[in-house]
XYZ file of C-alpha atoms in Angstrom:
625
model
C -9.816 -22.059 -20.606
C -9.322 -25.701 -19.648
C -6.450 -26.580 -17.340
C -3.479 -28.470 -18.758
C -3.247 -31.980 -17.292
C -0.645 -33.173 -19.825
C 1.901 -35.475 -18.242
C -0.167 -36.412 -15.174
C 0.795 -39.960 -14.163
C -2.160 -41.945 -12.800
C -0.390 -45.324 -12.741
C -1.423 -47.262 -9.674
C -3.533 -44.432 -8.334
C -7.226 -44.815 -7.598
C -9.805 -43.694 -5.074
C -9.695 -40.610 -2.942
C -8.543 -39.646 0.539
C -10.757 -38.925 3.521
C -9.456 -36.532 6.158
C -11.341 -35.866 9.392
C -10.572 -35.448 13.055
C -7.211 -34.992 14.688
C -5.773 -32.075 16.604
C -3.020 -29.549 16.077
C -0.851 -27.528 18.419
C 0.750 -25.045 16.083
C 2.867 -21.934 16.421
C 1.209 -19.820 13.744
C 3.265 -17.411 11.621
C 0.343 -16.208 9.532
C -2.171 -13.496 10.384
C -4.759 -15.271 12.528
C -7.315 -12.458 12.275
C -7.041 -11.925 8.528
C -10.823 -12.257 8.106
C -11.617 -9.755 10.860
C -8.764 -7.284 11.445
C -9.616 -3.595 11.195
C -7.788 -0.375 10.442
C -8.580 2.799 12.392
C -6.836 6.124 12.840
C -4.306 6.167 15.663
C -2.297 9.198 16.773
C -0.315 7.361 19.451
C 3.343 8.402 19.090
C 5.817 5.704 18.112
C 8.056 4.488 20.901
C 11.214 5.261 18.963
C 12.292 5.982 15.417
C 15.583 5.905 13.616
C 15.822 7.816 10.375
C 18.900 7.489 8.220
C 19.552 10.777 6.463
C 22.366 11.441 4.037
C 24.172 14.339 5.709
C 25.577 15.438 2.358
C 22.106 15.892 0.899
C 20.974 19.389 1.794
C 17.489 18.589 0.590
C 16.954 16.548 3.743
C 19.129 18.270 6.358
C 17.847 21.574 7.711
C 21.088 22.483 9.507
C 22.815 23.009 6.181
C 20.664 26.084 5.678
C 22.827 28.101 8.038
C 25.922 29.402 6.316
C 27.281 30.411 9.713
C 27.028 28.788 13.129
C 24.852 31.533 14.561
C 21.934 30.695 12.266
C 19.654 32.895 10.203
C 17.760 36.106 10.605
C 14.285 35.483 11.964
C 10.879 36.905 11.135
C 8.277 36.043 13.775
C 4.627 36.558 12.848
C 2.095 36.491 15.680
C -1.568 36.203 14.713
C -4.101 37.808 17.038
C -7.620 37.429 15.728
C -8.110 39.950 12.938
C -4.579 41.321 13.076
C -1.010 40.090 12.777
C 2.158 41.548 14.283
C 5.710 40.731 13.312
C 9.240 41.031 14.663
C 12.321 40.911 12.427
C 15.601 40.029 14.161
C 19.272 39.713 13.319
C 21.116 36.415 13.613
C 22.178 37.483 17.087
C 18.566 37.992 18.139
C 18.775 41.778 18.159
C 15.564 43.341 16.877
C 15.775 45.047 13.508
C 12.133 46.123 13.373
C 8.745 45.264 14.798
C 5.317 46.333 13.609
C 1.748 45.482 12.721
C 2.092 47.193 9.364
C 4.205 47.148 6.219
C 8.000 47.128 6.073
C 10.804 46.939 3.488
C 14.597 46.659 3.502
C 17.201 44.903 1.342
C 16.291 41.484 2.786
C 12.495 41.482 2.985
C 9.331 43.291 2.041
C 6.411 42.726 4.426
C 2.815 43.650 3.670
C 0.059 43.215 6.252
C -3.682 43.489 5.611
C -5.593 42.514 8.737
C -4.217 39.066 9.534
C -3.090 38.386 5.968
C 0.705 38.589 5.719
C 2.675 38.603 2.457
C 6.476 38.468 2.425
C 8.967 38.878 -0.424
C 12.453 37.724 0.621
C 15.812 38.016 -1.111
C 17.773 36.160 1.606
C 17.575 32.969 3.651
C 15.319 33.619 6.625
C 13.822 31.592 9.478
C 10.090 32.382 9.676
C 8.188 31.647 12.904
C 4.386 31.587 12.823
C 2.317 31.572 16.019
C -0.991 32.698 17.457
C -4.575 32.429 16.219
C -6.680 33.888 13.415
C -9.930 32.759 11.799
C -9.294 35.008 8.791
C -5.626 35.228 7.911
C -2.793 33.607 5.988
C 0.937 33.577 5.351
C 2.087 34.041 1.760
C 5.758 33.943 0.816
C 7.841 34.662 -2.263
C 11.446 33.652 -1.499
C 14.519 33.798 -3.694
C 16.347 31.441 -1.306
C 15.547 28.283 0.603
C 14.171 28.928 4.083
C 12.923 27.533 7.404
C 9.256 27.896 8.340
C 8.506 27.110 11.998
C 4.987 26.486 13.289
C 5.041 27.448 16.955
C 1.497 26.939 18.224
C -0.433 28.249 15.200
C -4.174 28.096 14.584
C -4.859 29.710 11.232
C -7.753 29.684 8.759
C -7.822 31.508 5.454
C -11.421 32.018 4.335
C -10.391 32.668 0.738
C -7.506 30.303 0.051
C -4.482 28.485 1.453
C -3.452 29.075 5.052
C 0.216 28.806 4.019
C 0.919 29.738 0.408
C 4.501 29.483 -0.843
C 4.938 30.904 -4.333
C 7.990 31.241 -6.560
C 10.458 33.984 -5.875
C 12.287 35.888 -8.578
C 14.885 33.114 -8.629
C 12.326 30.295 -8.910
C 10.772 27.916 -6.387
C 12.876 27.090 -3.315
C 12.933 24.455 -0.609
C 10.713 24.990 2.405
C 11.889 23.330 5.616
C 8.656 23.330 7.599
C 9.298 22.521 11.259
C 6.447 21.786 13.650
C 8.002 22.946 16.906
C 8.290 20.382 19.672
C 5.468 20.468 22.221
C 3.156 22.652 20.120
C -0.269 21.987 18.601
C -0.971 23.545 15.206
C -4.213 23.613 13.209
C -4.549 24.963 9.662
C -7.620 25.329 7.429
C -8.541 26.830 4.081
C -11.703 28.403 2.705
C -14.480 26.706 0.780
C -13.680 28.988 -2.184
C -10.338 30.410 -3.293
C -9.543 33.917 -4.505
C -6.245 33.621 -6.377
C -3.727 35.969 -7.963
C -3.469 35.863 -11.747
C -0.739 33.489 -12.877
C -0.584 31.727 -9.498
C -2.174 28.597 -8.157
C -2.722 27.410 -4.611
C -4.002 23.888 -4.363
C -4.433 23.159 -0.678
C -4.284 24.274 2.942
C -0.479 24.131 2.801
C 0.802 24.792 -0.710
C 4.370 25.044 -1.965
C 5.644 25.574 -5.475
C 8.928 23.979 -4.397
C 10.138 21.104 -2.252
C 8.371 20.798 1.099
C 10.189 19.022 3.939
C 8.316 18.593 7.227
C 9.968 17.821 10.569
C 9.493 18.411 14.302
C 7.541 16.521 16.962
C 4.677 18.955 17.487
C 1.244 18.070 16.102
C -0.050 19.405 12.792
C -3.742 19.196 11.945
C -4.750 20.133 8.405
C -8.484 20.370 7.760
C -9.516 21.497 4.289
C -12.828 23.030 3.325
C -12.081 23.770 -0.323
C -9.125 21.807 -1.712
C -6.366 19.337 -0.859
C -4.535 19.026 2.445
C -0.771 19.372 1.822
C 0.472 20.023 -1.728
C 3.833 20.533 -3.387
C 4.443 21.093 -7.067
C 7.760 19.291 -6.413
C 7.939 16.732 -3.569
C 6.754 16.323 0.034
C 9.104 14.733 2.580
C 7.922 13.706 6.075
C 10.720 13.201 8.607
C 10.713 10.846 11.595
C 8.978 12.245 14.660
C 6.343 14.203 12.773
C 2.675 13.860 13.759
C -0.025 14.928 11.307
C -3.768 14.618 10.851
C -5.000 15.524 7.370
C -8.599 15.825 6.204
C -8.933 17.134 2.647
C -12.129 18.625 1.277
C -14.606 16.168 -0.274
C -13.232 14.744 -3.513
C -9.720 16.072 -2.828
C -6.427 14.478 -1.783
C -4.665 14.351 1.578
C -1.049 14.758 0.414
C -0.396 15.556 -3.235
C 2.917 16.058 -5.039
C 3.791 16.506 -8.684
C 7.046 14.655 -8.149
C 7.128 12.392 -5.089
C 5.931 11.792 -1.546
C 8.538 10.436 0.889
C 7.406 9.149 4.289
C 10.536 8.567 6.338
C 8.803 8.347 9.694
C 6.283 9.872 12.036
C 2.615 9.220 12.707
C 0.213 10.295 9.975
C -3.572 9.936 9.780
C -5.466 10.856 6.614
C -9.247 10.688 6.157
C -10.800 11.225 2.719
C -14.356 11.339 1.403
C -16.372 12.376 -1.656
C -15.822 11.624 -5.343
C -12.616 9.690 -6.130
C -10.259 11.195 -3.513
C -6.725 9.935 -2.895
C -5.072 9.802 0.503
C -1.538 10.145 -0.861
C -1.092 11.038 -4.537
C 2.145 11.462 -6.491
C 2.867 11.680 -10.192
C 6.224 9.913 -9.908
C 6.955 8.107 -6.638
C 5.479 7.266 -3.250
C 8.262 5.971 -0.983
C 7.660 4.728 2.584
C 10.695 3.964 4.734
C 9.384 4.467 8.267
C 6.651 5.669 10.586
C 2.993 4.690 10.747
C 0.672 6.075 8.076
C -3.037 5.326 8.326
C -5.387 6.263 5.486
C -9.163 5.864 5.693
C -10.857 6.577 2.366
C -14.661 6.494 2.223
C -14.809 8.051 -1.249
C -16.591 6.482 -4.212
C -15.818 5.962 -7.890
C -17.378 8.442 -10.333
C -17.745 8.220 -14.093
C -15.855 10.736 -16.211
C -17.791 11.105 -19.454
C -14.930 12.916 -21.212
C -12.490 10.091 -20.412
C -15.203 7.446 -20.782
C -13.885 5.780 -17.674
C -14.304 5.791 -13.918
C -12.142 7.838 -11.607
C -11.570 5.733 -8.518
C -10.727 6.520 -4.903
C -7.407 5.173 -3.600
C -5.652 5.345 -0.266
C -2.314 5.598 -2.103
C -1.904 6.305 -5.807
C 1.229 6.843 -7.870
C 1.205 7.405 -11.603
C 4.483 5.493 -11.673
C 6.095 3.782 -8.639
C 5.238 2.815 -5.061
C 8.204 1.668 -2.957
C 7.922 0.373 0.636
C 11.122 -0.231 2.569
C 9.974 0.062 6.174
C 7.407 1.451 8.577
C 3.685 0.738 8.554
C 1.272 1.683 5.785
C -2.352 0.985 6.731
C -5.048 1.528 4.103
C -8.829 1.136 4.323
C -11.106 1.972 1.378
C -14.832 1.578 2.040
C -16.467 3.191 -1.001
C -17.566 1.493 -4.216
C -14.667 0.989 -6.625
C -12.137 1.910 -3.930
C -8.532 0.720 -4.006
C -5.987 0.386 -1.230
C -2.796 1.033 -3.202
C -2.574 1.729 -6.922
C 0.743 1.992 -8.777
C 0.573 2.609 -12.508
C 3.915 0.923 -13.271
C 5.816 -0.611 -10.347
C 5.217 -1.717 -6.750
C 8.221 -2.975 -4.792
C 8.253 -3.928 -1.118
C 11.550 -4.655 0.615
C 10.369 -4.407 4.226
C 7.844 -2.826 6.546
C 4.206 -3.762 7.054
C 1.411 -2.965 4.625
C -2.175 -3.750 5.599
C -5.097 -3.128 3.255
C -8.866 -3.469 3.589
C -11.422 -2.740 0.867
C -15.178 -3.219 1.361
C -16.752 -1.482 -1.649
C -18.541 -3.008 -4.614
C -17.594 -3.007 -8.306
C -19.157 -0.116 -10.225
C -20.288 -0.631 -13.829
C -20.451 -4.419 -14.009
C -23.419 -6.686 -14.511
C -24.141 -10.382 -14.459
C -25.333 -12.640 -17.248
C -26.186 -15.514 -14.919
C -22.952 -17.407 -15.671
C -20.528 -15.081 -13.961
C -19.596 -11.464 -14.125
C -19.536 -9.592 -17.413
C -16.967 -6.845 -17.431
C -16.114 -3.703 -19.297
C -12.758 -1.980 -19.640
C -14.294 0.977 -17.842
C -15.413 -0.950 -14.748
C -14.301 0.435 -11.386
C -13.305 -2.679 -9.441
C -12.246 -2.567 -5.795
C -8.697 -3.909 -5.375
C -6.355 -4.198 -2.436
C -3.057 -3.668 -4.253
C -3.328 -2.957 -7.982
C -0.295 -2.505 -10.240
C -0.490 -1.481 -13.879
C -3.020 0.229 -16.106
C -6.167 -1.164 -17.689
C -4.969 -0.163 -21.133
C -1.639 -2.040 -21.115
C 0.436 -4.663 -19.313
C 3.086 -2.572 -17.612
C 2.538 -3.720 -14.038
C 5.581 -5.037 -12.185
C 4.955 -6.211 -8.611
C 7.903 -7.434 -6.531
C 7.953 -8.475 -2.869
C 11.412 -8.986 -1.383
C 10.548 -8.730 2.297
C 8.211 -7.306 4.898
C 4.535 -8.080 5.452
C 1.719 -7.504 2.965
C -1.724 -8.338 4.363
C -4.858 -7.726 2.286
C -8.575 -8.308 2.715
C -11.158 -7.384 0.051
C -14.729 -8.320 0.910
C -16.945 -6.234 -1.356
C -18.075 -8.735 -4.006
C -17.297 -9.670 -7.619
C -14.086 -8.058 -8.805
C -12.758 -7.592 -5.255
C -9.285 -8.992 -5.822
C -6.555 -8.714 -3.237
C -3.255 -8.402 -5.075
C -3.285 -7.831 -8.837
C -0.692 -7.007 -11.466
C -1.488 -6.309 -15.089
C 1.884 -7.893 -15.956
C 3.874 -10.027 -13.528
C 4.287 -10.768 -9.817
C 7.584 -11.923 -8.274
C 7.761 -12.869 -4.578
C 11.275 -13.448 -3.260
C 10.618 -13.212 0.458
C 8.479 -11.694 3.158
C 4.963 -12.632 4.212
C 2.162 -12.116 1.689
C -1.448 -12.866 2.659
C -4.582 -12.080 0.696
C -8.109 -13.010 1.751
C -10.707 -11.890 -0.772
C -14.158 -12.329 -2.262
C -12.606 -12.759 -5.721
C -9.051 -13.906 -6.592
C -6.597 -13.700 -3.730
C -3.519 -13.088 -5.918
C -3.759 -12.499 -9.673
C -1.352 -11.610 -12.491
C -1.982 -11.165 -16.199
C 1.254 -12.735 -17.445
C 3.129 -14.628 -14.732
C 3.542 -15.323 -11.034
C 6.941 -16.410 -9.714
C 7.455 -17.365 -6.065
C 11.061 -17.897 -5.014
C 10.661 -17.666 -1.246
C 8.722 -16.219 1.654
C 5.311 -17.144 2.986
C 2.495 -16.739 0.476
C -1.238 -17.206 1.101
C -3.959 -16.499 -1.431
C -7.564 -17.212 -0.443
C -10.289 -16.544 -3.007
C -13.575 -17.110 -1.197
C -15.534 -17.232 -4.454
C -12.753 -17.644 -7.014
C -9.126 -18.766 -7.284
C -6.602 -18.592 -4.488
C -3.503 -17.851 -6.591
C -4.271 -17.164 -10.244
C -1.869 -16.469 -13.099
C -3.365 -15.872 -16.510
C 0.058 -16.895 -17.828
C 2.750 -19.044 -16.226
C 3.101 -20.045 -12.579
C 6.572 -20.849 -11.190
C 7.370 -21.847 -7.599
C 10.991 -22.461 -6.576
C 10.800 -22.031 -2.807
C 8.917 -20.706 0.192
C 5.684 -21.818 1.835
C 2.771 -21.388 -0.571
C -0.904 -21.985 0.198
C -3.613 -21.337 -2.392
C -7.252 -21.673 -1.301
C -9.932 -21.590 -3.990
C -13.678 -22.039 -4.072
C -15.552 -25.101 -5.324
C -15.606 -26.060 -8.992
C -14.676 -24.557 -11.356
C -12.328 -22.505 -9.171
C -8.776 -23.501 -8.239
C -6.440 -23.218 -5.320
C -3.590 -22.742 -7.824
C -4.543 -21.707 -11.352
C -2.579 -20.897 -14.515
C -5.041 -22.038 -17.160
C -3.326 -23.995 -19.967
C 0.066 -22.418 -19.320
C 3.264 -23.766 -17.810
C 3.117 -24.570 -14.080
C 6.610 -25.209 -12.724
C 7.437 -26.531 -9.224
C 11.114 -26.628 -8.317
C 11.056 -26.273 -4.544
C 9.122 -25.085 -1.504
C 6.226 -26.424 0.533
C 3.116 -26.029 -1.588
C -0.537 -26.734 -0.885
C -3.501 -25.920 -3.101
C -7.152 -26.624 -2.273
C -10.121 -25.910 -4.533
C -12.775 -27.394 -6.750
C -9.988 -28.172 -9.195
C -6.386 -27.208 -9.904
C -3.949 -26.466 -12.631
C -1.591 -29.408 -12.784
C 2.187 -28.925 -12.638
C 3.856 -29.319 -16.025
C 6.070 -32.402 -15.655
C 8.761 -31.281 -18.075
C 9.252 -28.025 -16.116
C 9.275 -29.511 -12.604
C 12.157 -30.804 -10.486
C 10.215 -31.368 -7.229
C 7.452 -34.003 -7.165
C 3.828 -33.189 -6.436
C 0.580 -35.021 -5.764
C -2.868 -34.093 -7.065
C -5.729 -35.940 -5.389
C -9.433 -35.746 -4.634
C -9.890 -35.523 -0.875
C -12.898 -35.448 1.406
C -12.116 -32.724 3.923
C -13.622 -31.818 7.274
C -13.180 -28.304 8.666
C -10.375 -28.161 11.218
C -9.187 -31.704 10.518
C -5.491 -32.544 10.291
C -4.037 -33.881 7.026
C -0.595 -35.494 6.997
C 1.369 -36.631 3.937
C 3.535 -39.475 5.168
C 6.132 -41.760 3.597
C 5.600 -45.541 3.935
C 8.439 -45.775 6.494
C 6.674 -43.280 8.767
C 8.638 -40.183 7.707
C 6.395 -37.117 7.771
C 6.594 -35.053 4.574
C 3.983 -32.349 5.109
C 0.976 -31.516 7.264
C -1.987 -29.178 7.141
C -4.786 -28.084 9.430
C -7.770 -27.853 7.070
C -9.210 -24.310 6.891
C -12.685 -23.871 8.356
C -14.243 -23.108 4.957
C -13.723 -26.633 3.609
C -16.301 -29.335 4.253
C -16.733 -31.794 1.389
C -14.687 -33.172 -1.480
C -12.029 -30.923 -2.981
C -8.967 -31.247 -5.176
C -5.763 -31.056 -3.136
C -2.322 -30.392 -4.616
C 0.694 -30.984 -2.372
C 4.408 -30.682 -3.014
C 7.298 -30.682 -0.550
C 11.049 -31.379 -0.506
C 10.417 -34.760 1.188
C 8.662 -36.187 -1.866
C 10.767 -38.390 -4.157
C 9.918 -40.381 -7.261
C 9.693 -44.123 -6.582
C 8.562 -43.909 -2.964
C 5.164 -44.823 -1.545
C 3.171 -42.301 0.473
C -0.087 -42.100 2.388
C -2.520 -39.371 3.315
C -3.204 -39.710 7.016
C -6.176 -38.234 8.857
C -7.062 -37.944 12.513
C -3.485 -37.431 13.722
C -2.152 -35.220 16.485
C 0.258 -32.680 15.027
C 2.566 -29.961 16.357
C 5.051 -27.584 14.784
C 5.395 -24.131 13.243
C 2.798 -23.298 10.620
C 1.775 -20.634 8.134
C -2.013 -20.411 7.747
C -2.160 -24.026 8.955
C 0.564 -25.384 6.643
C 3.270 -26.876 8.890
C 6.704 -25.878 7.643
C 9.052 -26.555 10.573
C 9.351 -28.842 13.608
C 6.672 -31.224 12.362
C 5.788 -33.919 14.906
C 2.966 -36.411 14.298
C 1.362 -39.109 16.404
C -1.575 -41.390 15.730
C -3.945 -41.130 12.803
C -4.834 -43.572 10.065
C -4.143 -43.726 6.324
C -7.112 -43.466 3.978
C -5.192 -43.197 0.726
C -1.858 -44.601 -0.451
C -0.030 -44.176 -3.703
C 3.366 -44.520 -5.360
C 5.043 -41.334 -6.569
C 5.773 -42.859 -9.958
C 6.657 -39.546 -11.644
C 7.178 -35.891 -10.829
C 3.427 -35.280 -11.026
C 1.200 -38.061 -9.722
C -2.583 -38.278 -9.512
C -5.520 -39.597 -11.483
C -8.777 -41.486 -11.306
C -11.259 -39.575 -9.225
C -8.394 -37.621 -7.714
C -8.968 -34.733 -10.095
C -11.966 -33.455 -8.152
C -14.732 -33.280 -10.725
C -13.318 -34.959 -13.778
C -10.713 -32.300 -14.535
C -13.187 -29.463 -14.686
C -11.517 -26.267 -15.894
C -10.414 -23.835 -13.228
C -10.427 -20.075 -13.250
C -13.065 -17.608 -14.286
C -15.749 -18.521 -16.830
C -15.081 -15.319 -18.748
């Protein structure tokens, strides 16, 4: 679709600018290693964590389990190779019974077969598991919520889940799983499962009810047959926890029917095989603290019954992903792999999210004029919101840092919404083979620092409207026909902010929807040169250190609060510049000395440009398909 140049005022404008030379001493806000940074597993404990827990919410506060100050009765199970012994104590610590065999009273029924222990409980009990067995498990049916302590436990179940929490007579109950401070715990399942009729067990640790994990000991979960940690309700990870999770090939690290909450801790998840997910929830994935690292080497596979590809993702929610704090680090290396995928909504209010994808698109082909696509293609994406079949995606950034790199090839887009993107604040950076930032219906930027770099396509690309009211915005596109800032023939509104777009062409701001002036001009750029937009009286309006990828003539769009209709301006090259910058765009403390003007013009209307300044005779921007 051709770009809309309606309303472009070319009065008194001719020629093009030449920018070379100069030097810059800049305090850079942007990610300087965006083209090279890596993500690797890291189990280093965090220096400190603060978790805010609602003390009235017993779901999240273990202490509320105790109806009395002296706690609960305890059942300690000690695994010793092929056997397991247990000790059942009163609240006071006095021993009720101890044995390596079966037991029953009004509170519990205990059955032991080798190192396989099954408990039916009618009361709230604190279970303590310790010791080692290569062929054992702990299975629990509880009518009440309970505490499950791991106290130095190494346990493998050759025929199923190591810890298997089923429904009691009164339904599924909360499990407060505490990894005791100073202990190391390793759990594994079998390559095949032998299950009880009417029951399921879906991973190394499985719970029918809510599963809340706390404690500062280490928990290693290594699956041979199924997923890592699974709840048919939700999984909640408290601050201070430290986990390493490796699901079986093609399976998921943490899976919940309802939600996964990561409130803190250090978590490393490594996935492989056919279409695995690091963290998978049907409803919500919510990150408020900690450091979670997910490395997914899985690949996309075609599902003939669905006539579509199933794709690997580091994080996938069938509804919402919410990030409020902490670090979420995602690396997907397989073909068709995604960093984060939210079917409906992604919202980020804080924290740091870093994403790398390196895989190729699966299912696409080329016709020699660009990529031909199918609705069933499995395209690698950094952050993808919405479904292929509709336009439900809602992507909102209010704060925090979102840093994305996708290097795999055609279709490798950084940040994509099937509906709209709204950026109100924070720092958003996307460096990709394909579009840096893309939305099907609209992109609105009201603040923050926004950088979209499409190495072979558009920098920032809306298939609908593009509105910028504030912030620092830098769109870097490829040569013609690609754009730094692209919205096809739709409305492009500029009402504030410092805005720079570089590419083979550009969508032109729609005069009737703009309140802040902008310039569109053809400019000969030299890598690393300094470009200054300067008023005729010497007032500096904006400045840019040209990215290393640009050598040659490109279309440059610039807009800044210092532009005003009726004034005369020059593009100055070869100057010495200092100040604070975002990806080379100076936004504060701009100081300029020297340089020479190669291009002067009068800002005769809100959108000024023309002549050869359109970089290729107004060639359409965006994809040729």
